Amino acid sequence: MYAQLVKTDEKRLKSLGEMDPQERAFQGRIDRGEKIEPKEWMPEGYRKTLIRQISQHAHSEIVGQLPEGNWITRAPTLERKAILLAKVQDEAGHGLYLYCAAETLGISRDEMFEQLHSGRAKYSSIFNYPTLSWADIGAIGWLVDGAAIMNQVPLQRCSFGPYSRAMIRICKEESFHQRQGFDIMMKLCKGTEAQQKMAQDALERWWWPSLMMFGPADGDSVHSAQSMAWKIKQDTNDELRQKFVDQTVPQADFLDLKVPDPDLKWNQERGSYDFGEPDWDEFFQVISGNGPCNEERLGARVKAWDDGAWVREGLMAHARKHARRTTLAAAE
Amino acid sequence: MADKALFEFLTRIGDTTLVLGHRVSEWCGHAPALEEDIALANTALDLIGHTRMWLSRAGEVEGKGRTEDDLAFLREAHEFRNYLLVERPNEDFAVTITRQFLFDAWHRLMLISLQESSDQRVSEIAEKASKEVAYHVERSTDLVVRLGDGTEESHRRMQHAVDILWPYTGELFTDDETDRELSDRGIIPLPSSLEGEWKTHVDGVLSAATLVRPEREYAHKGGKAGVHTEHLGFLLAEMQVTHRAHPGATW
C-alpha cells in the first residue's frame, strides 16, 4: 500500500504492434508471468514508475512511524508499549527493504530522501491525520494496516522481482499488525464507557481517510491502465476499496461500533456493501500538503535528517580514517 | 513475610530499565539514519521487556498483588528507584549514545554477576537479559568510538556528552544498607565491586574514541533512595497519563 496516484509518464497505452521488438519481448515476459530482475532490460517508463511507486511506499513506512510513535511513551500498559515498539520497528524495517528494492533500479536512498524532504515525492495521505487518543493506535492497526494488506497482497505477484519479494516479507508482518490493532479495539469495546467512546470516535475519524488510501476511482486513467499492463498494479482502486469495505464492516459490527456512513447498506444482489463516496476534495487537499499534519510530519523528518547530519558525517569520517590506517598498516 | 530488600533491588533495576527504555523510545521516527531508528526502537523494546520481568517479580516478592503495570503506572516519582543517569534527557544523539554506553557497560557487568545470584528467578532474568545487553554494549561502544574519532564536530559533541554525564556515573557504584544485605545473602554483587572493571572498559573505549575522561570525581546521588532530578516528574506524567486517566480499566 501506501502508494496512491503513481504517474507513469505514458500518454496512452501502446498496442503490441506499436512497440519496438525489445519492448514487445519485455511485454511478452510480463504477460507470461515472468519476474523482471534489476539487471535485465526494461523500458524507461517501467523503471521510473517503479521507482515512484516503491519510494512512495517506503516514504509512507518512514513517515508512518510518527503518528504511532506519538503514543509509545503514553501506551497504557507495558505490554502494549512493547507491542507498539515492535510494530513501529517493523515499519522502519519495511522502509529499509523498500529503499533497497528501489536502489536496485538505479536511485540512491539519499536521492529518495531528498525528494521526500523537498516535497517532490509523496507518501500516503493517511499519515497526515493526527493520532488523538490510544484508540487511534487500535484504529490504525485495524483499518490502516487492514487497507495496506488489501493493497499489498496482490503486489506480492508484482512483475518486478525485488518488489514482489519485499512484499512477501512485509505482508507477513502486516497481518500481525492488523491483528494487534483489532485486539486493541476489542479490549476498548469490551471496556469502560469512556473506552467504548474512544473506540467509536477513532473509527469515525479514521474510516474515510482509510477508504481514501486506495486512491480515487481509476476511471479512464492511463497511469492505472499502464501499471496494470506492466503488472505493477493488479486490481483497480475501486475493486480494492470494495473488498476492504466488505471485509471491515462485519468486523465493526462484531465490535458493536457504528461505521460513519449513512449510505452504507448490504446489497443482496451484488453480495457486497453499497457505501458512500469519500470526500475527494479533502483527499486532494491532503495530498497537496494541506492535511492537518502535513507540516508537522514532513517537518519532523526534515529536522531528524538535518539534526543527524553531524552523526552521518562523523561516521563517514571515521570510516575514511579507519580505511587509511588499515592501508598504512598493510604498507608497512 | 515480604522480602523488603529484594523488592527494593528489583524496583531499582526494573525502574532503571523502564526509564531508560522510555527515553530511548522518545527517538522513534527522529533518528539520524533509518538504521538508527531501527536500532533505537530495538534497544527500547529490549529494555521494556526486561522491565516487565523485573517489575512482575518485584510485585510477586512484595506479595500485595501489585502487577508490573501497577508498579510502572501508579507510583509517584519519589517511589521510583532508578539511577539518575537514565532519566537525563536525550538532548542530542551524542548524549543519548554516551548515556547508553556508560549504562550498558555497567548493565553488562551487573547482569553477568547476577547470573550467579542465589535467588533463582533473579539469575534466570539476568541470563535472559544478558544476551540482549551483550549486543547493546557492542553497538554503543562502536558508536562512541566512531563518533568520538569522527569529525571535529562529532568529537566536540561526544566530549561534551561525556563531560555532562560523568557526574551521574558514580551512583552506579555506591553501596547502601540494602546492597550490603543482599550481597551478604549472595543475591547481588556489591555495586562498588563492579567499578574497577567498568572503569577499565570505559577508559579503553574513551581512549580509542580520542575522548578524555573528566577529572571530576563528584557524583550526584539520590535515585536509589527516590530523590530524583526535576526531569523524572515530567517523564512519569507523560508515561502514566493514559493509564491513570482510566482507573481500573483493562487494555
XYZ file of C-alpha atoms in Angstrom:
583
model
C 0.000 0.000 0.000
C 0.792 3.498 0.642
C 1.354 4.356 -2.990
C -1.505 6.477 -4.278
C -1.582 8.310 -7.583
C 1.567 6.909 -9.135
C 2.221 8.528 -12.506
C 3.680 6.513 -15.369
C 4.837 9.186 -17.888
C 2.810 7.393 -20.564
C 0.304 9.395 -22.629
C -1.594 6.331 -23.768
C -1.251 2.591 -23.705
C 0.737 1.245 -26.664
C -0.536 -1.779 -28.558
C 1.906 -4.661 -29.162
C 2.145 -3.627 -32.806
C 3.368 -0.148 -31.886
C 6.156 -1.439 -29.640
C 9.689 -1.950 -30.824
C 10.926 -5.580 -30.704
C 12.678 -5.150 -27.360
C 9.574 -3.680 -25.713
C 7.411 -6.368 -27.253
C 9.658 -9.099 -25.887
C 9.534 -7.399 -22.471
C 5.730 -7.211 -22.528
C 5.695 -10.886 -23.546
C 7.692 -11.821 -20.461
C 5.311 -9.842 -18.250
C 2.304 -11.478 -19.872
C 3.802 -14.928 -19.255
C 4.139 -14.037 -15.567
C 7.952 -13.940 -15.556
C 9.690 -11.797 -12.938
C 11.838 -8.903 -14.121
C 15.167 -8.617 -12.299
C 17.166 -5.382 -11.804
C 19.979 -6.052 -14.293
C 17.639 -7.017 -17.130
C 16.450 -4.677 -19.840
C 13.268 -2.739 -19.067
C 11.522 0.254 -20.655
C 12.496 3.546 -19.060
C 8.847 4.198 -18.153
C 8.650 0.904 -16.264
C 11.793 1.758 -14.299
C 10.606 5.274 -13.451
C 7.122 4.169 -12.468
C 8.521 1.521 -10.163
C 10.915 3.982 -8.562
C 7.990 6.323 -7.916
C 5.793 3.592 -6.532
C 8.382 1.841 -4.364
C 9.800 5.072 -2.981
C 6.304 6.404 -2.185
C 5.675 3.186 -0.387
C 8.991 3.403 1.509
C 8.392 7.041 2.462
C 4.973 6.067 3.795
C 6.533 3.470 6.080
C 9.010 6.015 7.404
C 6.573 8.873 7.893
C 4.163 6.293 9.337
C 6.458 5.872 12.332
C 5.443 9.336 13.524
C 1.707 9.074 14.222
C 2.192 5.757 16.015
C 5.398 6.811 17.712
C 3.314 9.613 19.178
C 1.728 7.073 21.568
C 4.696 4.859 22.510
C 5.572 6.987 25.532
C 1.907 7.080 26.622
C 0.886 3.463 25.966
C -1.474 2.333 28.748
C 0.399 -0.856 29.771
C 3.924 -2.178 29.449
C 2.752 -4.986 27.204
C 1.016 -2.562 24.822
C 4.119 -0.372 24.847
C 6.307 -3.337 23.888
C 3.937 -4.437 21.103
C 3.745 -0.914 19.686
C 7.527 -0.542 19.780
C 7.906 -3.832 17.928
C 5.387 -2.693 15.357
C 6.985 0.680 14.724
C 10.353 -1.034 14.474
C 8.861 -3.311 11.797
C 7.648 -0.268 9.850
C 11.149 1.185 9.801
C 12.401 -2.231 8.679
C 9.859 -2.252 5.833
C 11.114 1.171 4.809
C 14.616 -0.231 4.705
C 13.765 -3.239 2.454
C 11.762 -0.990 0.160
C 14.523 1.611 -0.219
C 16.875 -1.288 -1.029
C 14.422 -2.612 -3.635
C 14.208 0.864 -5.216
C 18.009 1.209 -5.159
C 18.292 -1.798 -7.494
C 16.642 0.448 -10.109
C 19.463 2.976 -10.030
C 18.468 5.614 -7.473
C 20.174 6.126 -4.106
C 18.473 6.313 -0.736
C 19.843 9.832 -0.259
C 18.232 10.944 -3.536
C 14.924 9.465 -2.449
C 15.178 11.257 0.907
C 15.925 14.475 -0.916
C 12.748 14.011 -2.990
C 10.725 13.400 0.163
C 12.188 16.316 2.080
C 11.747 18.777 -0.770
C 8.099 17.729 -1.116
C 8.549 16.318 -4.641
C 7.870 12.735 -3.593
C 4.574 11.786 -1.987
C 3.690 9.486 0.866
C 0.314 8.088 1.861
C -2.260 10.735 2.753
C -3.313 8.722 5.802
C -0.276 9.734 7.847
C -1.229 13.384 7.693
C -4.047 12.788 10.170
C -3.398 13.175 13.901
C -3.432 10.362 16.493
C -5.501 11.890 19.288
C -6.197 9.009 21.639
C -4.950 5.500 22.399
C -7.872 4.144 20.360
C -6.279 5.706 17.277
C -3.457 3.199 17.644
C -6.049 0.431 17.543
C -7.836 2.028 14.585
C -4.595 2.427 12.642
C -3.702 -1.230 13.098
C -7.187 -2.407 12.285
C -8.110 -0.071 9.404
C -4.892 1.377 8.011
C -2.899 -1.843 8.165
C -6.010 -3.680 7.000
C -6.160 -1.450 3.916
C -2.421 -1.850 3.471
C -2.719 -5.625 3.385
C -5.529 -5.376 0.847
C -3.179 -3.416 -1.393
C -0.042 -5.394 -0.727
C -1.246 -8.958 -1.062
C -1.644 -8.570 -4.853
C 1.710 -6.756 -5.003
C 3.377 -9.988 -3.918
C 2.727 -11.010 -7.522
C 4.166 -7.781 -8.959
C 6.294 -8.281 -12.080
C 9.397 -6.702 -10.545
C 11.283 -9.366 -8.563
C 12.757 -7.298 -5.692
C 9.448 -5.501 -5.015
C 7.492 -8.722 -5.121
C 9.908 -10.406 -2.690
C 9.897 -7.410 -0.322
C 6.082 -7.583 -0.325
C 6.044 -11.239 0.659
C 8.101 -10.442 3.731
C 6.181 -7.292 4.575
C 2.742 -8.908 4.269
C 3.572 -11.458 6.961
C 4.354 -8.684 9.419
C 1.410 -6.537 8.384
C -1.069 -9.234 9.257
C 0.363 -9.317 12.789
C -0.030 -5.537 12.889
C -3.629 -5.719 11.865
C -4.398 -8.338 14.490
C -2.843 -6.256 17.249
C -4.919 -3.261 16.121
C -8.114 -5.251 16.172
C -7.169 -6.650 19.566
C -6.750 -3.107 20.956
C -10.195 -2.214 19.584
C -11.714 -5.360 21.085
C -10.374 -4.563 24.539
C -11.673 -0.992 24.294
C -15.097 -2.078 23.091
C -15.451 -4.518 25.978
C -14.108 -1.927 28.406
C -15.500 1.072 30.258
C -17.913 3.545 28.744
C -15.071 6.015 28.200
C -13.056 3.353 26.368
C -16.008 2.479 24.137
C -16.489 6.136 23.278
C -12.815 6.459 22.486
C -13.098 3.492 20.080
C -16.176 4.894 18.317
C -14.556 8.301 17.988
C -11.431 6.754 16.460
C -13.486 4.810 13.904
C -15.310 7.992 12.949
C -12.105 9.881 12.326
C -10.190 7.068 10.550
C -12.915 5.469 8.408
C -12.956 7.910 5.493
C -9.209 8.549 5.388
C -8.764 4.742 5.285
C -11.052 4.442 2.260
C -9.056 7.214 0.592
C -5.901 5.158 0.973
C -6.839 3.222 -2.167
C -6.748 6.420 -4.200
C -9.582 7.930 -6.281
C -11.527 5.863 -8.809
C -9.213 4.903 -11.663
C -11.789 5.909 -14.279
C -10.013 6.160 -17.609
C -6.628 6.714 -16.033
C -3.789 5.995 -18.459
C -1.467 5.550 -15.492
C -3.553 2.769 -13.993
C -4.002 1.012 -17.315
C -0.269 1.142 -17.979
C 0.603 -0.032 -14.453
C -1.810 -2.914 -14.852
C -0.349 -3.863 -18.241
C 3.066 -3.955 -16.603
C 1.687 -5.943 -13.646
C 2.900 -3.313 -11.215
C -0.713 -2.993 -10.210
C -3.169 -5.880 -10.257
C -6.561 -4.547 -9.188
C -8.298 -1.222 -9.647
C -8.586 1.175 -6.728
C -12.348 0.673 -6.606
C -12.065 -3.126 -6.538
C -9.707 -2.951 -3.577
C -11.844 -0.372 -1.772
C -14.933 -2.568 -2.162
C -13.051 -5.576 -0.850
C -11.902 -3.564 2.145
C -15.405 -2.350 2.977
C -16.806 -5.869 2.636
C -14.195 -7.231 4.991
C -14.287 -4.422 7.542
C -17.981 -3.706 8.063
C -18.717 -7.116 9.677
C -15.718 -6.527 11.966
C -17.153 -3.169 13.039
C -20.490 -4.928 13.677
C -18.707 -7.517 15.785
C -17.139 -4.699 17.820
C -20.558 -3.059 18.104
C -19.192 0.116 16.505
C -21.049 2.237 14.003
C -19.422 2.965 10.637
C -19.959 6.700 9.971
C -21.582 6.305 6.548
C -25.363 6.877 6.188
C -25.272 5.267 2.723
C -23.766 2.036 3.921
C -26.021 -0.967 3.339
C -25.803 -4.570 2.272
C -26.639 -5.138 -1.374
C -28.056 -8.635 -1.662
C -27.847 -8.664 -5.434
C -24.167 -7.752 -5.619
C -23.274 -9.692 -2.479
C -21.392 -6.583 -1.345
C -21.927 -3.428 0.647
C -23.002 -0.221 -1.053
C -21.275 2.749 0.502
C -20.897 6.494 0.202
C -18.301 8.458 -1.690
C -15.271 9.721 0.246
C -14.693 13.472 0.182
C -12.206 13.644 -2.684
C -11.678 17.364 -2.243
C -10.305 16.627 1.180
C -8.124 13.893 -0.318
C -6.587 16.206 -2.912
C -6.056 18.880 -0.259
C -4.214 16.402 1.973
C -2.179 15.028 -0.936
C -1.133 18.530 -1.935
C 0.098 19.458 1.522
C -2.947 20.840 3.323
C -3.828 17.955 5.652
C -3.977 18.522 9.395
C -0.439 17.201 9.983
C 1.449 17.578 6.677
C 3.729 20.272 8.010
C 4.481 18.514 11.277
C 5.146 15.156 9.652
C 7.425 16.411 6.925
C 8.954 18.960 9.276
C 9.815 16.212 11.755
C 11.507 14.138 9.051
C 13.483 17.093 7.714
C 14.553 18.056 11.223
C 15.635 14.483 12.019
C 17.687 14.429 8.816
C 19.263 17.860 9.351
C 19.948 17.326 13.051
C 21.502 13.966 12.223
C 23.877 15.323 9.564
C 26.794 15.556 12.006
C 26.256 11.924 13.025
C 26.323 10.647 9.444
C 29.345 12.822 8.634
C 31.112 11.647 11.797
C 30.574 8.005 10.910
C 31.803 8.557 7.339
C 34.871 10.439 8.545
C 35.719 7.625 10.932
C 35.322 5.042 8.165
C 37.741 7.016 5.974
C 40.290 7.310 8.793
C 39.978 3.639 9.550
C 40.475 2.682 5.887
C 43.549 4.915 5.665
C 45.044 3.408 8.818
C 44.414 -0.096 7.509
C 46.105 0.756 4.209
C 49.093 2.313 6.007
C 49.431 -0.683 8.303
C 49.329 -3.030 5.309
C 52.038 -0.981 3.541
C 54.451 -1.218 6.477
C 6.963 -12.136 55.175
C 7.819 -9.951 52.200
C 11.493 -9.616 51.365
C 11.821 -5.823 51.552
C 15.435 -5.650 50.462
C 14.847 -7.860 47.422
C 11.773 -5.826 46.445
C 13.907 -2.701 46.729
C 16.598 -4.122 44.447
C 14.058 -5.372 41.872
C 12.496 -1.909 41.614
C 15.938 -0.296 41.344
C 16.859 -2.365 38.321
C 13.331 -2.536 36.853
C 12.757 1.217 37.172
C 16.170 1.851 35.642
C 15.404 -0.211 32.523
C 11.907 1.326 32.350
C 13.076 4.924 32.479
C 15.904 4.343 30.019
C 13.555 2.407 27.697
C 11.205 5.383 27.793
C 13.958 7.862 26.987
C 15.253 5.767 24.084
C 11.724 5.315 22.715
C 11.369 9.101 22.506
C 13.631 8.897 19.446
C 11.119 6.904 17.437
C 10.989 8.306 13.898
C 13.511 11.076 14.646
C 16.878 9.270 14.439
C 19.791 10.458 12.255
C 19.525 7.446 9.917
C 16.981 4.726 9.232
C 19.276 2.041 10.675
C 19.395 4.041 13.904
C 15.608 4.316 14.064
C 15.524 0.536 13.941
C 18.347 0.049 16.448
C 16.935 2.563 18.948
C 13.457 1.039 18.791
C 15.031 -2.364 19.272
C 17.024 -1.226 22.297
C 13.945 0.379 23.845
C 11.973 -2.789 23.216
C 14.616 -4.944 24.929
C 14.680 -2.626 27.938
C 10.882 -2.621 28.263
C 10.993 -6.426 28.029
C 13.499 -6.550 30.910
C 11.355 -4.127 32.888
C 8.373 -6.425 32.619
C 10.344 -9.327 34.060
C 11.898 -7.305 36.892
C 8.739 -5.480 37.933
C 6.497 -8.560 37.733
C 8.928 -10.309 40.010
C 9.014 -7.262 42.314
C 5.229 -7.448 42.607
C 5.382 -11.149 43.485
C 8.102 -10.609 46.073
C 6.175 -7.750 47.647
C 3.150 -10.003 47.980
C 0.498 -7.271 47.864
C -0.872 -8.284 44.491
C 0.691 -5.394 42.567
C 1.346 -6.126 38.885
C 4.085 -4.793 36.593
C 1.605 -2.142 35.424
C 0.608 -1.107 38.947
C 4.267 -0.542 39.702
C 5.068 1.246 36.453
C 1.989 3.437 36.188
C 0.685 4.008 39.690
C 3.717 5.021 41.709
C 4.859 8.600 42.288
C 8.297 9.882 41.344
C 9.628 9.552 44.904
C 8.737 5.852 44.848
C 10.859 5.274 41.745
C 14.288 3.798 42.407
C 16.078 4.245 39.057
C 19.568 5.688 38.785
C 19.707 9.388 37.916
C 21.850 8.707 34.828
C 18.962 7.160 32.880
C 16.487 9.977 33.486
C 18.827 12.548 31.906
C 17.100 13.998 28.814
C 18.135 12.815 25.350
C 19.386 16.250 24.235
C 21.176 15.127 21.074
C 22.370 11.834 19.631
C 25.757 12.273 21.343
C 24.203 12.465 24.812
C 21.825 9.615 24.027
C 24.575 7.284 22.824
C 27.039 8.240 25.551
C 24.389 7.705 28.246
C 23.647 4.335 26.661
C 27.316 3.392 26.545
C 28.052 4.338 30.167
C 24.950 2.453 31.247
C 25.454 -0.608 29.000
C 28.987 -1.113 30.297
C 27.578 -1.205 33.855
C 24.499 -3.221 32.879
C 26.551 -5.966 31.255
C 28.766 -6.412 34.345
C 25.782 -6.302 36.683
C 23.900 -8.958 34.698
C 26.921 -11.238 34.427
C 27.244 -11.109 38.175
C 23.502 -11.553 38.757
C 23.554 -14.786 36.785
C 25.366 -16.246 39.814
C 22.658 -14.959 42.170
C 21.477 -17.253 44.964
C 17.930 -16.179 44.003
C 16.902 -18.441 41.163
C 14.466 -16.045 39.490
C 16.983 -13.170 39.591
C 19.563 -15.393 37.987
C 17.149 -16.534 35.270
C 16.087 -12.998 34.354
C 19.727 -11.872 34.301
C 20.647 -14.706 31.975
C 17.860 -13.843 29.572
C 18.622 -10.102 29.576
C 22.390 -10.657 29.227
C 22.089 -11.890 25.667
C 20.443 -8.671 24.523
C 22.677 -6.443 26.595
C 25.809 -8.006 25.087
C 24.576 -6.572 21.785
C 23.724 -3.198 23.343
C 27.289 -2.839 24.649
C 28.757 -3.788 21.312
C 26.629 -1.232 19.483
C 27.047 1.706 21.864
C 30.795 1.054 22.208
C 31.185 1.029 18.457
C 29.256 4.278 18.040
C 31.212 6.048 20.788
C 34.493 5.136 19.103
C 33.316 6.128 15.636
C 31.723 9.428 16.656
C 34.478 10.351 19.127
C 37.072 9.798 16.434
C 34.968 11.179 13.558
C 34.792 14.835 12.579
C 35.707 17.806 14.720
C 32.025 18.417 15.407
C 31.188 14.833 16.323
C 34.226 14.776 18.622
C 33.215 18.011 20.317
C 29.660 16.810 20.883
C 30.799 13.454 22.242
C 33.285 15.049 24.627
C 30.556 17.399 25.852
C 28.267 14.408 26.422
C 30.946 12.573 28.436
C 31.598 15.701 30.500
C 27.971 16.344 31.428
C 27.057 12.704 32.084
C 30.149 11.692 34.017
C 28.913 13.029 37.393
C 25.918 10.689 37.103
C 28.024 7.525 36.808
C 29.305 7.455 40.392
C 25.877 6.499 41.709
C 26.102 3.174 39.858
C 28.855 2.080 42.249
C 27.684 3.301 45.643
C 26.699 0.721 48.266
C 23.936 1.205 50.816
C 22.339 -0.958 53.520
C 20.120 -2.793 51.022
C 23.081 -3.594 48.793
C 25.130 -4.860 51.720
C 22.316 -7.062 52.989
C 21.594 -8.569 49.567
C 25.260 -9.032 48.846
C 25.716 -10.880 52.156
C 22.861 -13.163 51.110
C 24.533 -13.831 47.753
C 21.675 -12.285 45.753
C 23.537 -9.348 44.165
C 27.155 -8.201 43.896
C 28.191 -5.151 45.905
C 27.834 -2.297 43.369
C 31.274 -0.953 44.341
C 32.820 -4.284 43.290
C 31.918 -3.589 39.637
C 33.690 -0.240 39.431
C 37.214 -1.397 38.606
C 36.257 -3.480 35.609
C 33.785 -0.829 34.415
C 36.474 1.869 34.510
C 38.934 -0.331 32.628
C 36.370 -0.930 29.865
C 35.231 2.695 29.728
C 38.784 4.065 29.759
C 39.776 1.779 26.907
C 36.824 2.840 24.788
C 37.191 6.554 25.552
C 40.830 6.379 24.625
C 40.084 4.596 21.328
C 37.493 7.321 20.727
C 40.102 10.057 21.412
C 37.862 11.252 24.261
C 39.047 12.308 27.709
C 37.599 11.036 30.957
C 36.748 14.051 33.135
C 38.922 14.636 36.189
C 35.910 15.496 38.295
C 35.070 12.708 40.723
C 31.978 14.296 42.269
C 28.927 12.041 41.964
C 25.254 13.046 42.022
C 23.242 10.579 44.074
C 19.661 10.051 45.143
C 17.886 7.904 42.553
C 18.250 4.701 44.557
C 16.610 6.408 47.523
C 13.820 8.041 45.496
C 15.293 11.543 45.323
C 15.364 12.377 41.621
C 16.201 15.181 39.215
C 13.440 17.513 38.026
C 13.215 15.531 34.804
C 11.628 12.379 36.207
C 8.331 14.006 37.140
C 7.687 15.098 33.571
C 8.711 11.740 32.189
C 6.274 9.946 34.505
C 3.487 12.440 33.827
C 3.693 11.505 30.170
C 4.218 7.788 30.712
C 1.381 7.375 33.205
C -1.253 9.711 31.769
C -3.366 7.214 29.802
C -3.277 4.549 32.480
C -4.157 6.978 35.284
C -6.950 8.660 33.332
C -8.908 5.386 33.332
C -8.672 3.857 36.806
C -9.261 0.111 36.808
C -9.628 -0.165 33.018
C -8.082 -3.073 31.126
C -6.298 -2.545 27.838
